[in-house]
Amino acid sequence: MNTITRAQLAEAIYMQVGLSRNESAALLEDVLNRISATLQAGEAVKLSAFGTFAVRQKAQRIGRNPKTGVEVPITPRRVLSFRASQVLKARINGETPPRTDD
């Protein structure tokens, strides 16, 4: 299984949009930084026909070491969640994506 990298994304922007390689890399970094900053502020990020990234708060709870059975408190924290759009789910399954009016 291959993983797509930032360099590959920047190269794709370069090939599709026609910006220079440096401008393509800078554009990608700017988009990723804006997404990160929005999530850090606690707001959701919705990318039409792709999905929604959201940060949610998890409360403190008691966890258990499965090997020893010792209970350990798990501290409260914020976690990132992603919910794929119906369009993305359809594409992954090789189906015709539903029409979006976004």
Tab-separated table of N, CA and C in Angstrom:
chain	number	residue	atom	x	y	z
A	1	MET	N	0.842	-1.168	0.000
A	1	MET	CA	0.000	0.000	0.000
A	1	MET	C	0.896	1.242	0.000
A	2	ASN	N	0.664	2.149	-0.917
A	2	ASN	CA	1.444	3.374	-1.004
A	2	ASN	C	0.767	4.501	-0.245
A	3	THR	N	1.576	5.365	0.311
A	3	THR	CA	1.089	6.540	1.011
A	3	THR	C	1.426	7.760	0.172
A	4	ILE	N	0.480	8.658	0.003
A	4	ILE	CA	0.747	9.879	-0.745
A	4	ILE	C	1.417	10.880	0.196
A	5	THR	N	2.438	11.556	-0.305
A	5	THR	CA	3.216	12.481	0.514
A	5	THR	C	2.917	13.927	0.140
A	6	ARG	N	3.404	14.836	0.969
A	6	ARG	CA	3.260	16.260	0.663
A	6	ARG	C	3.941	16.592	-0.663
A	7	ALA	N	5.107	15.999	-0.871
A	7	ALA	CA	5.836	16.253	-2.117
A	7	ALA	C	5.023	15.801	-3.332
A	8	GLN	N	4.345	14.669	-3.215
A	8	GLN	CA	3.512	14.176	-4.320
A	8	GLN	C	2.306	15.087	-4.534
A	9	LEU	N	1.708	15.575	-3.451
A	9	LEU	CA	0.592	16.504	-3.580
A	9	LEU	C	1.050	17.810	-4.236
A	10	ALA	N	2.200	18.322	-3.809
A	10	ALA	CA	2.726	19.554	-4.399
A	10	ALA	C	3.026	19.347	-5.880
A	11	GLU	N	3.544	18.187	-6.233
A	11	GLU	CA	3.834	17.877	-7.646
A	11	GLU	C	2.537	17.815	-8.450
A	12	ALA	N	1.489	17.250	-7.872
A	12	ALA	CA	0.199	17.177	-8.561
A	12	ALA	C	-0.363	18.581	-8.788
A	13	ILE	N	-0.207	19.462	-7.808
A	13	ILE	CA	-0.651	20.851	-7.976
A	13	ILE	C	0.148	21.501	-9.097
A	14	TYR	N	1.443	21.265	-9.097
A	14	TYR	CA	2.319	21.813	-10.144
A	14	TYR	C	1.865	21.357	-11.532
A	15	MET	N	1.554	20.084	-11.671
A	15	MET	CA	1.172	19.530	-12.974
A	15	MET	C	-0.226	20.000	-13.397
A	16	GLN	N	-1.164	20.069	-12.483
A	16	GLN	CA	-2.549	20.407	-12.810
A	16	GLN	C	-2.794	21.906	-12.956
A	17	VAL	N	-2.226	22.694	-12.061
A	17	VAL	CA	-2.535	24.114	-12.013
A	17	VAL	C	-1.564	24.941	-12.843
A	18	GLY	N	-0.321	24.491	-12.896
A	18	GLY	CA	0.653	25.223	-13.689
A	18	GLY	C	1.460	26.234	-12.900
A	19	LEU	N	1.334	26.234	-11.573
A	19	LEU	CA	2.188	27.083	-10.751
A	19	LEU	C	3.597	26.506	-10.755
A	20	SER	N	4.568	27.281	-10.318
A	20	SER	CA	5.923	26.740	-10.199
A	20	SER	C	5.933	25.703	-9.079
A	21	ARG	N	6.983	24.924	-9.034
A	21	ARG	CA	7.067	23.898	-7.976
A	21	ARG	C	7.099	24.551	-6.595
A	22	ASN	N	7.842	25.644	-6.471
A	22	ASN	CA	7.907	26.338	-5.176
A	22	ASN	C	6.552	26.924	-4.796
A	23	GLU	N	5.857	27.525	-5.746
A	23	GLU	CA	4.535	28.089	-5.474
A	23	GLU	C	3.536	26.990	-5.124
A	24	SER	N	3.644	25.854	-5.788
A	24	SER	CA	2.752	24.724	-5.504
A	24	SER	C	2.975	24.212	-4.089
A	25	ALA	N	4.238	24.072	-3.694
A	25	ALA	CA	4.548	23.606	-2.337
A	25	ALA	C	4.065	24.623	-1.302
A	26	ALA	N	4.238	25.918	-1.592
A	26	ALA	CA	3.800	26.961	-0.667
A	26	ALA	C	2.278	26.975	-0.539
A	27	LEU	N	1.580	26.784	-1.651
A	27	LEU	CA	0.118	26.733	-1.625
A	27	LEU	C	-0.360	25.562	-0.773
A	28	LEU	N	0.229	24.394	-0.963
A	28	LEU	CA	-0.137	23.216	-0.183
A	28	LEU	C	0.107	23.462	1.306
A	29	GLU	N	1.264	24.009	1.655
A	29	GLU	CA	1.577	24.287	3.059
A	29	GLU	C	0.580	25.276	3.654
A	30	ASP	N	0.196	26.303	2.880
A	30	ASP	CA	-0.768	27.290	3.361
A	30	ASP	C	-2.123	26.643	3.638
A	31	VAL	N	-2.576	25.780	2.740
A	31	VAL	CA	-3.860	25.093	2.928
A	31	VAL	C	-3.805	24.211	4.179
A	32	LEU	N	-2.737	23.441	4.320
A	32	LEU	CA	-2.614	22.550	5.485
A	32	LEU	C	-2.513	23.345	6.783
A	33	ASN	N	-1.796	24.476	6.754
A	33	ASN	CA	-1.685	25.322	7.950
A	33	ASN	C	-3.033	25.931	8.332
A	34	ARG	N	-3.812	26.336	7.333
A	34	ARG	CA	-5.136	26.905	7.626
A	34	ARG	C	-6.069	25.839	8.204
A	35	ILE	N	-6.005	24.639	7.669
A	35	ILE	CA	-6.824	23.546	8.206
A	35	ILE	C	-6.424	23.270	9.654
A	36	SER	N	-5.117	23.174	9.902
A	36	SER	CA	-4.623	22.907	11.261
A	36	SER	C	-5.039	23.994	12.237
A	37	ALA	N	-4.900	25.249	11.830
A	37	ALA	CA	-5.250	26.361	12.716
A	37	ALA	C	-6.746	26.357	13.036
A	38	THR	N	-7.561	26.054	12.044
A	38	THR	CA	-9.007	26.006	12.263
A	38	THR	C	-9.359	24.890	13.242
A	39	LEU	N	-8.731	23.723	13.089
A	39	LEU	CA	-8.984	22.608	14.001
A	39	LEU	C	-8.482	22.922	15.407
A	40	GLN	N	-7.326	23.582	15.508
A	40	GLN	CA	-6.805	23.963	16.828
A	40	GLN	C	-7.760	24.910	17.537
A	41	ALA	N	-8.451	25.743	16.766
A	41	ALA	CA	-9.422	26.676	17.349
A	41	ALA	C	-10.716	25.980	17.750
A	42	GLY	N	-10.827	24.690	17.472
A	42	GLY	CA	-12.005	23.922	17.873
A	42	GLY	C	-13.121	23.933	16.851
A	43	GLU	N	-12.861	24.457	15.652
A	43	GLU	CA	-13.880	24.509	14.612
A	43	GLU	C	-13.733	23.310	13.674
A	44	ALA	N	-14.824	22.923	13.040
A	44	ALA	CA	-14.810	21.814	12.079
A	44	ALA	C	-14.361	22.333	10.718
A	45	VAL	N	-13.782	21.442	9.919
A	45	VAL	CA	-13.367	21.763	8.555
A	45	VAL	C	-14.108	20.821	7.620
A	46	LYS	N	-14.930	21.391	6.741
A	46	LYS	CA	-15.692	20.585	5.788
A	46	LYS	C	-15.128	20.811	4.392
A	47	LEU	N	-14.719	19.726	3.744
A	47	LEU	CA	-14.251	19.773	2.372
A	47	LEU	C	-15.317	19.086	1.533
A	48	SER	N	-16.015	19.877	0.753
A	48	SER	CA	-17.131	19.377	-0.038
A	48	SER	C	-16.698	18.200	-0.898
A	49	ALA	N	-17.522	17.169	-0.960
A	49	ALA	CA	-17.303	15.942	-1.722
A	49	ALA	C	-16.115	15.141	-1.204
A	50	PHE	N	-15.605	15.497	-0.010
A	50	PHE	CA	-14.509	14.728	0.587
A	50	PHE	C	-14.877	14.268	1.983
A	51	GLY	N	-15.118	15.226	2.888
A	51	GLY	CA	-15.486	14.850	4.245
A	51	GLY	C	-15.332	15.995	5.218
A	52	THR	N	-15.535	15.695	6.494
A	52	THR	CA	-15.475	16.696	7.545
A	52	THR	C	-14.507	16.250	8.629
A	53	PHE	N	-13.593	17.158	8.975
A	53	PHE	CA	-12.685	16.950	10.098
A	53	PHE	C	-13.253	17.723	11.272
A	54	ALA	N	-13.255	17.117	12.446
A	54	ALA	CA	-13.772	17.795	13.636
A	54	ALA	C	-12.951	17.391	14.855
A	55	VAL	N	-12.860	18.311	15.808
A	55	VAL	CA	-12.180	18.041	17.068
A	55	VAL	C	-13.251	17.856	18.122
A	56	ARG	N	-13.104	16.811	18.920
A	56	ARG	CA	-14.068	16.603	19.995
A	56	ARG	C	-13.331	16.325	21.293
A	57	GLN	N	-13.976	16.644	22.383
A	57	GLN	CA	-13.391	16.485	23.706
A	57	GLN	C	-13.765	15.116	24.264
A	58	LYS	N	-12.770	14.407	24.760
A	58	LYS	CA	-13.029	13.134	25.443
A	58	LYS	C	-12.810	13.353	26.935
A	59	ALA	N	-13.726	12.856	27.723
A	59	ALA	CA	-13.654	13.015	29.176
A	59	ALA	C	-12.646	12.035	29.775
A	60	GLN	N	-12.281	12.316	31.017
A	60	GLN	CA	-11.397	11.386	31.724
A	60	GLN	C	-12.141	10.081	31.960
A	61	ARG	N	-11.396	8.987	31.875
A	61	ARG	CA	-12.008	7.682	32.122
A	61	ARG	C	-10.955	6.750	32.693
A	62	ILE	N	-11.404	5.615	33.138
A	62	ILE	CA	-10.510	4.603	33.688
A	62	ILE	C	-10.240	3.565	32.613
A	63	GLY	N	-8.958	3.342	32.342
A	63	GLY	CA	-8.551	2.302	31.407
A	63	GLY	C	-7.965	1.136	32.180
A	64	ARG	N	-7.830	0.014	31.509
A	64	ARG	CA	-7.314	-1.168	32.180
A	64	ARG	C	-6.242	-1.797	31.306
A	65	ASN	N	-5.103	-2.097	31.915
A	65	ASN	CA	-4.039	-2.794	31.205
A	65	ASN	C	-4.513	-4.226	30.964
A	66	PRO	N	-4.673	-4.649	29.695
A	66	PRO	CA	-5.216	-5.987	29.435
A	66	PRO	C	-4.307	-7.118	29.907
A	67	LYS	N	-3.025	-6.855	30.017
A	67	LYS	CA	-2.095	-7.905	30.433
A	67	LYS	C	-2.102	-8.114	31.946
A	68	THR	N	-2.101	-6.982	32.690
A	68	THR	CA	-2.009	-7.087	34.147
A	68	THR	C	-3.335	-6.834	34.855
A	69	GLY	N	-4.264	-6.177	34.178
A	69	GLY	CA	-5.546	-5.859	34.796
A	69	GLY	C	-5.511	-4.624	35.677
A	70	VAL	N	-4.380	-3.933	35.725
A	70	VAL	CA	-4.239	-2.748	36.561
A	70	VAL	C	-5.030	-1.595	35.935
A	71	GLU	N	-5.815	-0.909	36.775
A	71	GLU	CA	-6.587	0.232	36.291
A	71	GLU	C	-5.707	1.472	36.274
A	72	VAL	N	-5.850	2.256	35.206
A	72	VAL	CA	-5.052	3.467	35.033
A	72	VAL	C	-5.985	4.576	34.553
A	73	PRO	N	-5.905	5.767	35.175
A	73	PRO	CA	-6.752	6.859	34.689
A	73	PRO	C	-6.232	7.391	33.345
A	74	ILE	N	-7.143	7.596	32.411
A	74	ILE	CA	-6.796	8.186	31.123
A	74	ILE	C	-7.259	9.633	31.180
A	75	THR	N	-6.337	10.556	30.967
A	75	THR	CA	-6.635	11.981	31.118
A	75	THR	C	-7.570	12.482	30.025
A	76	PRO	N	-8.312	13.558	30.310
A	76	PRO	CA	-9.170	14.132	29.274
A	76	PRO	C	-8.302	14.697	28.152
A	77	ARG	N	-8.817	14.646	26.938
A	77	ARG	CA	-8.039	15.131	25.803
A	77	ARG	C	-8.952	15.456	24.636
A	78	ARG	N	-8.393	16.156	23.670
A	78	ARG	CA	-9.105	16.464	22.433
A	78	ARG	C	-8.621	15.494	21.363
A	79	VAL	N	-9.551	14.975	20.581
A	79	VAL	CA	-9.197	14.034	19.524
A	79	VAL	C	-9.760	14.519	18.189
A	80	LEU	N	-9.070	14.160	17.125
A	80	LEU	CA	-9.488	14.529	15.783
A	80	LEU	C	-10.296	13.382	15.193
A	81	SER	N	-11.431	13.720	14.595
A	81	SER	CA	-12.230	12.699	13.931
A	81	SER	C	-12.482	13.133	12.496
A	82	PHE	N	-12.686	12.166	11.626
A	82	PHE	CA	-12.964	12.431	10.220
A	82	PHE	C	-14.189	11.635	9.821
A	83	ARG	N	-15.096	12.306	9.145
A	83	ARG	CA	-16.288	11.638	8.628
A	83	ARG	C	-16.301	11.827	7.119
A	84	ALA	N	-16.203	10.730	6.396
A	84	ALA	CA	-16.163	10.784	4.934
A	84	ALA	C	-17.525	11.168	4.372
A	85	SER	N	-17.503	11.926	3.262
A	85	SER	CA	-18.750	12.310	2.606
A	85	SER	C	-19.318	11.119	1.843
A	86	GLN	N	-20.579	11.219	1.473
A	86	GLN	CA	-21.213	10.163	0.678
A	86	GLN	C	-20.528	10.031	-0.679
A	87	VAL	N	-20.063	11.156	-1.233
A	87	VAL	CA	-19.375	11.138	-2.528
A	87	VAL	C	-18.082	10.331	-2.426
A	88	LEU	N	-17.294	10.577	-1.389
A	88	LEU	CA	-16.037	9.846	-1.200
A	88	LEU	C	-16.304	8.366	-0.959
A	89	LYS	N	-17.292	8.063	-0.135
A	89	LYS	CA	-17.633	6.656	0.124
A	89	LYS	C	-18.022	5.935	-1.163
A	90	ALA	N	-18.800	6.606	-2.005
A	90	ALA	CA	-19.217	5.998	-3.277
A	90	ALA	C	-18.016	5.761	-4.179
A	91	ARG	N	-17.111	6.726	-4.261
A	91	ARG	CA	-15.917	6.573	-5.111
A	91	ARG	C	-15.043	5.424	-4.636
A	92	ILE	N	-14.883	5.292	-3.342
A	92	ILE	CA	-14.069	4.211	-2.779
A	92	ILE	C	-14.662	2.855	-3.126
A	93	ASN	N	-15.990	2.776	-3.160
A	93	ASN	CA	-16.669	1.515	-3.450
A	93	ASN	C	-16.929	1.298	-4.942
A	94	GLY	N	-16.404	2.179	-5.795
A	94	GLY	CA	-16.554	2.031	-7.228
A	94	GLY	C	-17.952	2.306	-7.741
A	95	GLU	N	-18.717	3.065	-6.985
A	95	GLU	CA	-20.076	3.410	-7.364
A	95	GLU	C	-20.106	4.806	-7.967
A	96	THR	N	-21.203	5.151	-8.595
A	96	THR	CA	-21.385	6.506	-9.102
A	96	THR	C	-21.704	7.398	-7.923
A	97	PRO	N	-20.901	8.445	-7.723
A	97	PRO	CA	-21.159	9.318	-6.578
A	97	PRO	C	-22.474	10.057	-6.706
A	98	PRO	N	-23.164	10.281	-5.580
A	98	PRO	CA	-24.399	11.059	-5.636
A	98	PRO	C	-24.078	12.492	-6.040
A	99	ARG	N	-25.008	13.121	-6.679
A	99	ARG	CA	-24.808	14.500	-7.137
A	99	ARG	C	-24.829	15.443	-5.954
A	100	THR	N	-23.868	16.384	-5.934
A	100	THR	CA	-23.835	17.377	-4.864
A	100	THR	C	-24.118	18.745	-5.450
A	101	ASP	N	-24.815	19.553	-4.678
A	101	ASP	CA	-25.137	20.907	-5.122
A	101	ASP	C	-24.357	21.934	-4.336
A	102	ASP	N	-23.245	21.532	-3.698
A	102	ASP	CA	-22.424	22.454	-2.891
A	102	ASP	C	-21.627	23.373	-3.771
